[in-house]
XYZ file of C-alpha atoms in Angstrom:
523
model
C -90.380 11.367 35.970
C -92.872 9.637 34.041
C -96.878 10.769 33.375
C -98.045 7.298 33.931
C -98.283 7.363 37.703
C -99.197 10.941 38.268
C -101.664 10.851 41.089
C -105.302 12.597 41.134
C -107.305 14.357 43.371
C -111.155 14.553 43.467
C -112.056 18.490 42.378
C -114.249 19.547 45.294
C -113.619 16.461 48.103
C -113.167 18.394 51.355
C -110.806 15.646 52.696
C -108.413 16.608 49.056
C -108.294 12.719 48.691
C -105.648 11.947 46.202
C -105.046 8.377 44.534
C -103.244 6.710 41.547
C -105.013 6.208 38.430
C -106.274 3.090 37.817
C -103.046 0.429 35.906
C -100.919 3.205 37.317
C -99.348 1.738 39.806
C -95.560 2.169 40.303
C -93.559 -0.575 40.050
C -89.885 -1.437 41.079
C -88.361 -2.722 44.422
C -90.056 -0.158 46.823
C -93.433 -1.033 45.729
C -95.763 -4.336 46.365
C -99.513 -4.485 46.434
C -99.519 -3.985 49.775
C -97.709 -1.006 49.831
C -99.397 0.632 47.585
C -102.320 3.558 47.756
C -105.640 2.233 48.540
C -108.206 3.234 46.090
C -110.737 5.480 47.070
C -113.295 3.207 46.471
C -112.007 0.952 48.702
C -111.276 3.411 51.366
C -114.533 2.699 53.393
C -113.947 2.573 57.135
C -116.812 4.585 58.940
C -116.913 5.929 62.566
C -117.950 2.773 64.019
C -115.459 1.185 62.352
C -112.749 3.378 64.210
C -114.502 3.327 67.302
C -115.289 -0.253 67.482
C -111.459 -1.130 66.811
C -110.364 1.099 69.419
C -113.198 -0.982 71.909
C -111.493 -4.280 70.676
C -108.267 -3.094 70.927
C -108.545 -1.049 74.485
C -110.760 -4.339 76.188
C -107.929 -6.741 76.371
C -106.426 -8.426 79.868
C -103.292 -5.635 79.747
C -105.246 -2.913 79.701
C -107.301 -4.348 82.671
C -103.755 -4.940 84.561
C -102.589 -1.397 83.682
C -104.664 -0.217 86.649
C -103.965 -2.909 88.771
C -99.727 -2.359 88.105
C -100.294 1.617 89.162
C -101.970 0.751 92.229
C -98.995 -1.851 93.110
C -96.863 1.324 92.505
C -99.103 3.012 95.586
C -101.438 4.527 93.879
C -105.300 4.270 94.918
C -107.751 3.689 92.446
C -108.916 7.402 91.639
C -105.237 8.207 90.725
C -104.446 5.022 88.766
C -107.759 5.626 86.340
C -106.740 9.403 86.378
C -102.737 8.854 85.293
C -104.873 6.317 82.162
C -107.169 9.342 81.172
C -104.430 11.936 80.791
C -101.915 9.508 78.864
C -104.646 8.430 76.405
C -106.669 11.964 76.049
C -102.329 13.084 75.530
C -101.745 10.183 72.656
C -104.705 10.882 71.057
C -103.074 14.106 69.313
C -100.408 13.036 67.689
C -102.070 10.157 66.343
C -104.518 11.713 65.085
C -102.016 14.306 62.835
C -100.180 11.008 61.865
C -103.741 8.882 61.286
C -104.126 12.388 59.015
C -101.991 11.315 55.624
C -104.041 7.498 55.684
C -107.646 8.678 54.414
C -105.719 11.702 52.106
C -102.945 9.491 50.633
C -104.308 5.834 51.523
C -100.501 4.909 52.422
C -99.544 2.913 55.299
C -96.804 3.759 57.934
C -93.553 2.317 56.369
C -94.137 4.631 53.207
C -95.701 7.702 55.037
C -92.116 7.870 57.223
C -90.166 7.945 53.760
C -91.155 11.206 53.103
C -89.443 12.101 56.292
C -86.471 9.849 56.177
C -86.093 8.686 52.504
C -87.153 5.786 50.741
C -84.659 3.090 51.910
C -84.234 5.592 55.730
C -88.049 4.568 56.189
C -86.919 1.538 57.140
C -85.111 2.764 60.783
C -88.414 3.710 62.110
C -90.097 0.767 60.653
C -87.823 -1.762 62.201
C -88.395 0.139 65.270
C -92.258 0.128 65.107
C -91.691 -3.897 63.813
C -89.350 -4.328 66.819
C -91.843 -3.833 69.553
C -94.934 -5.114 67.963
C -93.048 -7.984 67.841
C -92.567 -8.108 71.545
C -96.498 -7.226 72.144
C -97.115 -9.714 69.977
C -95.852 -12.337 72.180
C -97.011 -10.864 75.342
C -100.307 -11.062 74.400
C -100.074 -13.988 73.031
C -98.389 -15.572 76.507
C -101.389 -13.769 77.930
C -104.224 -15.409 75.881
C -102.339 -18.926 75.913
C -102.498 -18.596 80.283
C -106.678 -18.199 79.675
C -107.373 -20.990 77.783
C -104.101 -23.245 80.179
C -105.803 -21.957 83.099
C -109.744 -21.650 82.121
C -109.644 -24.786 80.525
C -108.143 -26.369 83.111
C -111.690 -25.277 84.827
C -113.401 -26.995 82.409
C -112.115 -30.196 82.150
C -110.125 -30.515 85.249
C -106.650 -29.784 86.742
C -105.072 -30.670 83.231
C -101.754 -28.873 84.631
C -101.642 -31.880 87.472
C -98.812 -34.283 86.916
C -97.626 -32.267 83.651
C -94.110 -32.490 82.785
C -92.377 -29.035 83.039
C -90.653 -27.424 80.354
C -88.792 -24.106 80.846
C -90.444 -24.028 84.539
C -94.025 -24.198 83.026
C -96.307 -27.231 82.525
C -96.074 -28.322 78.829
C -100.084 -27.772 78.543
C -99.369 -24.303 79.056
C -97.143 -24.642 76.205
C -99.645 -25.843 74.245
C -102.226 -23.464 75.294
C -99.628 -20.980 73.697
C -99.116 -22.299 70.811
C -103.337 -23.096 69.874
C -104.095 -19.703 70.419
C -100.624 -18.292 67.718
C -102.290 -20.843 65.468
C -105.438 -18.857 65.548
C -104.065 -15.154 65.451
C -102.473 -16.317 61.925
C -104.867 -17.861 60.616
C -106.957 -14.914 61.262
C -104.216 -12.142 59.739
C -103.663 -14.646 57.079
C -107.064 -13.446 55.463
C -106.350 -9.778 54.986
C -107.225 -6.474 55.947
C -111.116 -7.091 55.361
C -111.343 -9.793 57.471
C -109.369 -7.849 60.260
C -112.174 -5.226 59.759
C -114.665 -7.681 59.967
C -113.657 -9.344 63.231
C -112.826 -6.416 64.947
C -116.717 -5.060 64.426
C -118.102 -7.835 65.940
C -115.937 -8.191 68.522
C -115.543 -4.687 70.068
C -119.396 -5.992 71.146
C -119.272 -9.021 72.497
C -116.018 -7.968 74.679
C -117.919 -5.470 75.996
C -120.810 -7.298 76.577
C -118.446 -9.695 78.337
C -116.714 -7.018 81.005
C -120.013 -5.956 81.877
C -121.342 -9.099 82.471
C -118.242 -9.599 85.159
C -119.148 -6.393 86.405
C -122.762 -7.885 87.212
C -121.737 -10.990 88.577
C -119.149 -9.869 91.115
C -121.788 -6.763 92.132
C -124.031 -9.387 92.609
C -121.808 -11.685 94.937
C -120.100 -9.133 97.029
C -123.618 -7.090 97.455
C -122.121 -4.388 96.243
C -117.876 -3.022 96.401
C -115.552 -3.443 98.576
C -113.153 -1.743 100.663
C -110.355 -1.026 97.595
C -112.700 1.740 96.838
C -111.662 3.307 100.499
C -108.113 2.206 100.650
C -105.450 5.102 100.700
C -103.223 6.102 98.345
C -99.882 4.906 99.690
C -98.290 8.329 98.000
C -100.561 10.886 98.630
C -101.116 13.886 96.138
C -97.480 15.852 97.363
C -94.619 15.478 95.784
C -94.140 11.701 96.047
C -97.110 11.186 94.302
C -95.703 13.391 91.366
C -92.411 11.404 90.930
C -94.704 8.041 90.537
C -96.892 9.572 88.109
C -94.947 11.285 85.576
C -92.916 8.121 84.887
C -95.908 6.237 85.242
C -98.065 8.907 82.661
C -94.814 8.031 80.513
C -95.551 3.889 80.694
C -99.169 4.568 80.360
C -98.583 6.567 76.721
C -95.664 3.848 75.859
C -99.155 1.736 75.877
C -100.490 2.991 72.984
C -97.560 5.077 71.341
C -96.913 2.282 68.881
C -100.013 2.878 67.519
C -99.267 7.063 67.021
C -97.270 6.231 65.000
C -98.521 3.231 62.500
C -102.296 4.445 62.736
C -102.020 5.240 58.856
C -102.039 1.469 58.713
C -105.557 1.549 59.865
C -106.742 5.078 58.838
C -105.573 4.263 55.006
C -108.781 2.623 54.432
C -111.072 5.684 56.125
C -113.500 7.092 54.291
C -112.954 10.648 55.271
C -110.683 12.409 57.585
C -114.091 12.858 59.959
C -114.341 8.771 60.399
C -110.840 8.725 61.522
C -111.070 11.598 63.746
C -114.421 10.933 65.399
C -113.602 6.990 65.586
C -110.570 7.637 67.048
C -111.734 10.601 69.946
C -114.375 8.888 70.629
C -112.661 5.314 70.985
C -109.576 5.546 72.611
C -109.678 8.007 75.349
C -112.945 7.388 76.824
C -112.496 3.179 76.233
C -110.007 3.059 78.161
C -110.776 5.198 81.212
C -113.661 3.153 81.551
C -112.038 0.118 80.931
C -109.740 1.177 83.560
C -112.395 2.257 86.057
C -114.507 -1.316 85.609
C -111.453 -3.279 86.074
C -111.115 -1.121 89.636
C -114.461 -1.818 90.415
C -114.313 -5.532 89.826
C -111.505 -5.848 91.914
C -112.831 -4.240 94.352
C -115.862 -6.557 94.532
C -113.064 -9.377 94.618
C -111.606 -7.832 97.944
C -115.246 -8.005 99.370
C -115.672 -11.499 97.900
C -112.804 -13.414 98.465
C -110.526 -11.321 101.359
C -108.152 -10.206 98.260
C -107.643 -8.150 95.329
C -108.060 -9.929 92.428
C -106.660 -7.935 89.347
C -106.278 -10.960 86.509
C -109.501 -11.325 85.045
C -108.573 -15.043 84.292
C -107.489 -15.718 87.776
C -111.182 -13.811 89.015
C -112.789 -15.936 85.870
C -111.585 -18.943 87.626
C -113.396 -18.722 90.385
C -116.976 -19.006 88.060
C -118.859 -21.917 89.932
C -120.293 -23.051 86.671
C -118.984 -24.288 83.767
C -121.491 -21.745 81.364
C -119.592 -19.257 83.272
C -116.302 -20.481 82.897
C -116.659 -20.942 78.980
C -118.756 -17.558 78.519
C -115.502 -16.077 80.408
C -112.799 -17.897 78.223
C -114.549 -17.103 75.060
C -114.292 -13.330 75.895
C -110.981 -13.515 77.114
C -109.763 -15.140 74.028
C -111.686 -12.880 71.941
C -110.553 -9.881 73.834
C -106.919 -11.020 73.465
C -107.115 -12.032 69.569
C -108.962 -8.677 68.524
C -105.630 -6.192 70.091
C -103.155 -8.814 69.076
C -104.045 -8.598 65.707
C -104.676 -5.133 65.122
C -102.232 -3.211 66.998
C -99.191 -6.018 67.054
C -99.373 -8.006 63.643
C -100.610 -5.620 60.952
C -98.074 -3.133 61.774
C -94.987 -5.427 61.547
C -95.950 -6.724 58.609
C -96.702 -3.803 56.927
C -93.273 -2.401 58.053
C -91.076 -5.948 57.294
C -92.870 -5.530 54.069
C -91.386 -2.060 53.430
C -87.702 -3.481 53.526
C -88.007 -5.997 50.575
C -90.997 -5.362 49.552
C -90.456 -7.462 46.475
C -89.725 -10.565 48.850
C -91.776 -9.978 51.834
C -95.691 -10.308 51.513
C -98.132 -9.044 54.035
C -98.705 -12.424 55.288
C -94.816 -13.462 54.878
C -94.215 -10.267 57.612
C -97.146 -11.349 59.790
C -95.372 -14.451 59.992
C -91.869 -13.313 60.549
C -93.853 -10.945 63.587
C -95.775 -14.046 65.218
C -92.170 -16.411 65.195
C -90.030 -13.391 66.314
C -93.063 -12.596 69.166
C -92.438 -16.081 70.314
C -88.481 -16.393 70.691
C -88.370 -12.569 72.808
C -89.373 -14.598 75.802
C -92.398 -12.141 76.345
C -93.010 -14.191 79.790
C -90.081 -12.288 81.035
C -91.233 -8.877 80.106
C -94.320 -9.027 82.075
C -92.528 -10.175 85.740
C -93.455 -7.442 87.183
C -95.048 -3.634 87.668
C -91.787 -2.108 87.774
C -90.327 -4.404 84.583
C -93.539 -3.677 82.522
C -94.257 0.136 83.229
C -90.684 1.447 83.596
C -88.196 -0.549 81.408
C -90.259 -1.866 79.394
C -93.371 0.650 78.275
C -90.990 3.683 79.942
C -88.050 2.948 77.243
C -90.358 1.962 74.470
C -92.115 5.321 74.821
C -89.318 7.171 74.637
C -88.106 5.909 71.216
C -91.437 6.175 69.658
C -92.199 9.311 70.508
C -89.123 10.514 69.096
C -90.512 9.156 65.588
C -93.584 10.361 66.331
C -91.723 14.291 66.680
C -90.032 13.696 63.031
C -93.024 12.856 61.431
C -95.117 15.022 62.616
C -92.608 18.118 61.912
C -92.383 16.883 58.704
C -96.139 16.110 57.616
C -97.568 19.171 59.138
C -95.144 21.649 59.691
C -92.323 21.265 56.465
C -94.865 20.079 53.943
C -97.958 21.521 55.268
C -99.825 17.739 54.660
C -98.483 17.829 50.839
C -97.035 14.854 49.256
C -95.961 13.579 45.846
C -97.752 10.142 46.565
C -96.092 8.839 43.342
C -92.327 9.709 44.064
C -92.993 7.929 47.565
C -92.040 4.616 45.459
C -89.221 5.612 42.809
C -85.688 5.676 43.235
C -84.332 9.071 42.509
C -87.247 11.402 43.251
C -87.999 13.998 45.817
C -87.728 11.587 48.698
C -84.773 9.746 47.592
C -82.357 11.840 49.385
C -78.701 10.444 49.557
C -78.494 7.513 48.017
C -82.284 6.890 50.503
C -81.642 8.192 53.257
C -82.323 12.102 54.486
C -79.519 12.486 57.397
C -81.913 15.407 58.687
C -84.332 12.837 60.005
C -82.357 10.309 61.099
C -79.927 12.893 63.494
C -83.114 14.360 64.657
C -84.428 10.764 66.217
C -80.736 9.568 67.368
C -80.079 13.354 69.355
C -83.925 12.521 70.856
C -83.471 9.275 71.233
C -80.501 9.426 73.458
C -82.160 12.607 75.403
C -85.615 10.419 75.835
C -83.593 7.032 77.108
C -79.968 7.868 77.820
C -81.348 8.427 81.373
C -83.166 5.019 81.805
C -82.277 4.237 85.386
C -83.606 0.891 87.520
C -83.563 0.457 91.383
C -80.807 -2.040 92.425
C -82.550 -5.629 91.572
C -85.365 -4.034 89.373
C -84.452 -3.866 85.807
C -81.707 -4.156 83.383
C -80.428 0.159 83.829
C -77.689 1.469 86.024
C -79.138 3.067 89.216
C -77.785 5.959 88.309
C -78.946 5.821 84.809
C -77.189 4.966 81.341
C -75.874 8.404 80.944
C -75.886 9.843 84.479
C -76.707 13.393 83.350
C -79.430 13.188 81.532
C -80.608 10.656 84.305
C -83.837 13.619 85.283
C -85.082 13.498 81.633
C -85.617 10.034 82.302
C -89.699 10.428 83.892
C -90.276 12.232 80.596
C -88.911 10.128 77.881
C -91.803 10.220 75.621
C -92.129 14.302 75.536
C -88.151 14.591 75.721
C -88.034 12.025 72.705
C -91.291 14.059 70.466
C -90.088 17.664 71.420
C -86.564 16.927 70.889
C -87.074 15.371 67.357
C -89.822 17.942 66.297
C -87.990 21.378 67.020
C -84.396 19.620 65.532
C -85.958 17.961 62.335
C -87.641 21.203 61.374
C -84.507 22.992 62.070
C -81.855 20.909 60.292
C -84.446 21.121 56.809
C -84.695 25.004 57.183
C -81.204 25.405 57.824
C -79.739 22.874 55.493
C -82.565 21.689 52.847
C -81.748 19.010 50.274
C -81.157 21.092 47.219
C -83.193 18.782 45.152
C -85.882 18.002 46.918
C -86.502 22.016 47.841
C -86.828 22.048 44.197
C -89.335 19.630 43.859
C -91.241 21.064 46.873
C -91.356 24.408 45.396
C -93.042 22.778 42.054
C -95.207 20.864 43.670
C -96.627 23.692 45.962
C -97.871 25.492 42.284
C -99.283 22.295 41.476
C -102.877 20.586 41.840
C -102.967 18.772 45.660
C -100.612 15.045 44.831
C -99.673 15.542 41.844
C -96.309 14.948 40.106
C -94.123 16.709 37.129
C -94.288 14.977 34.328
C -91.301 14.979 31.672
């Protein structure tokens, strides 16, 4: 191993930030400029910077509809903003421990998972992550294209009337799709600073915007109506509980893409406190109360109009004024843009990136994400409550968390947060493996993968699942994919690397455990 990219750490930093010296950088095919460590200098994201990309990200229309799909299930209001609390206070943990190795190491996600899985196995979780940002990628954008189809249509008249259909939809709602892609790339196409940017001013002016519904529908319905009062259709016995566990699964499926490629973000932190006080104080408590205000508005719909109005489009549609109207489609299209591009375009191309890194650009993999968000058909995925939080959120939880468990075994409880930041890019070092891949990680996710989905079941007429599930015995995990999927992986990664450690990397492990915090042998 060569001297040249041995890493340093800062003598007396509390967080034991480590970086490459400066014209260090490794080179070769697993390494690209934007794979590479931040530099502390440039690691600079404060508190507010955390916390007001969690507002942006947390005050977009699907998190208002979250709420709205968990009543549809029969819950009443105080158990749908209750089953939101617990998933996001539960998701906050792990992604904090995985948000932990961005401010130390300044890595993203595609090259923190190759310390579990190996330098060319980093690439199964990747894909994975890739895989369904790709698919929130188009949903929100099919989301934020219906605002500005339907809110413009306020503006300037019924512009759907008399249009030609294509695929069942007017071809101005096409079009509405494809303005607002145009704008999400050529925001991402500016970098990481700009996304920082954006997302600060933002996180503001959407919640300016939510309030200001709140105000106006308080105002016409003279206070809430009767959704407030309306009965849970379950109760709080025993079929409440089999709603709400697979329905606390759906709700942590939400947000468990980001548990896992939150080192994307964190990388540029400028301590381990701004990421863990940003991030507590951003997620968990945004979204309760985003949940709660989108109840309330509703509710002041039911008073309003004789019926529960959950899409805040739909309810922005009924603005008498065209000030309104335009305040209300700004928002929404700001609201939209600022989680689309943070949580379901940075990712992906950050992890396309990692598999040819020498070919694939940030911007090239923001633009393979955006063209593979649009051909997924994301209108499909959003047909209805049962599609969206069971098959769809349900499964997608259940894979990710069982990434989530191999990581986190790996980071916290195999290598006690230590890495060899320079070997994460060479051929042949500690995390090479066989031949790339370390077999220990990649058994772990398949057994927990199959344990956290091999149960997915759907109702006759519901969903794509046998009723009696794809592997009929392991049919009652199903309600618990995401835990099944992080326990599973966790306990059986840690296991198979104490029972059967790669000779040479227990080697290099042991060496770099007498060593200064990061850095490498030198021969």
């Amino acid at each position: 191993m060569s001297a040249i990219t041995t890493p340093t750490d800062r003598p007396g930093d509390p967080d034991d930030r480590v970086e490459l010296p400066d014209g260090a950088a490794p080179a070769g095919p697993y390494a690209n400029k934007d794979l590479l460590p931040v530099p502390l200098a440039q690691r600079r994201w404060t508190t507010y910077n955390f916390a007001a990309l969690w507002v942006g990200m947390a005050h977009n229309i699907a998190s208002w509809t979250l709420a709205s799909g968990l009543v549809a299930l029969g819950m009443d209001w105080k158990q749908a903003v209750l089953t939101i609390a617990v998933a996001n206070v539960v998701v906050l943990l792990p992604m904090l421990l995985t948000g932990h190795a961005g401010p130390k190491y300044g890595i993203p996600f595609p090259v923190f998972a190759r310390a579990a899985f190996g330098i060319r196995g980093a690439n199964l979780p990747a894909l994975v992550r890739a895989a369904v940002a790709c698919a929130w990628f188009g949903i929100q954008t099919w989301i934020g294209g219906s605002g500005i189809f339907l809110l413009a249509g306020k503006l300037f008249g019924d512009w759907w009337a008399g249009a030609g259909h294509i695929g069942g939809y007017p071809w101005t709602q096409w079009l509405s799709f494809l303005l607002f892609w145009v704008v999400q790339i050529a925001i991402i196409a500016r970098g990481m600073e700009t996304v920082r940017r954006f997302e600060n001013w933002a996180a503001p002016f959407v919640l300016a915007g939510a309030l200001a519904l709140l105000a106006w529908m308080t105002v016409k319905a003279g206070g809430f109506g009767p959704l407030l009062d309306q009965p849970s259709q379950l109760g709080w016995g025993s079929g409440f509980w089999k709603v709400f566990f697979p329905s606390l699964m759906g709700m942590i499926g939400f947000w468990s893409t980001l548990a896992l490629n939150i080192p994307d973000f964190t990388r540029y932190a400028a301590t381990q406190r701004a990421q863990l006080w940003g991030q507590s104080l951003g997620l968990p408590t945004t979204m309760t109360a985003f949940a709660l205000l989108s109840v309330l508005v509703t509710s002041g719909s039911q008073a309003v109009y004789g019926t529960a109005i959950w899409d805040p489009v739909a309810l922005a549609a009924k603005l008498d004024n065209w000030a309104g109207v335009l305040f209300a489609l700004v928002t929404i299209l700001i609201a939209t843009l600022s989680v689309n591009i943070a949580a379901n375009t940075v990712s992906p191309a950050f992890d396309l990136s990692n598999m040819a890194p020498r070919r694939i650009s940030f911007r090239t993999g923001a633009l393979i994400t955006a063209g593979v968000g649009v051909v997924i058909l994301p209108w499909k995925l959003i047909a209805s409550p049962q599609a969206y939080i069971y098959t769809w959120l349900g499964t997608v939880a259940g894979l990710l968390g069982t990434v989530a468990g191999v990581l986190i075994a790996d980071y916290w409880v195999i290598r006690r947060t230590r890495l060899d930041l320079a070997d994460l890019y060479r051929a042949e070092g500690r995390y090479w493996y066989d031949a790339g891949w370390n077999w220990r990680a990649v058994l772990a996710f398949a057994v927990g993968g199959v344990l956290a989905i091999g149960g997915s079941h759907s109702a006759p007429g519901t969903g794509p699942f046998p009723a009696d599930g794809l592997i009929p015995v392991l049919k009652p995990l199903a309600d618990y994919g995401w835990a099944v999927g992080l326990a599973t992986a966790l306990v059986l990664h840690t296991a198979l690397t104490r029972l059967a450690p790669d000779p040479r990397a227990r080697a290099a492990e042991e060496s770099l455990s007498r060593e200064p915090e990061g850095l490498s042998p030198s021969s």
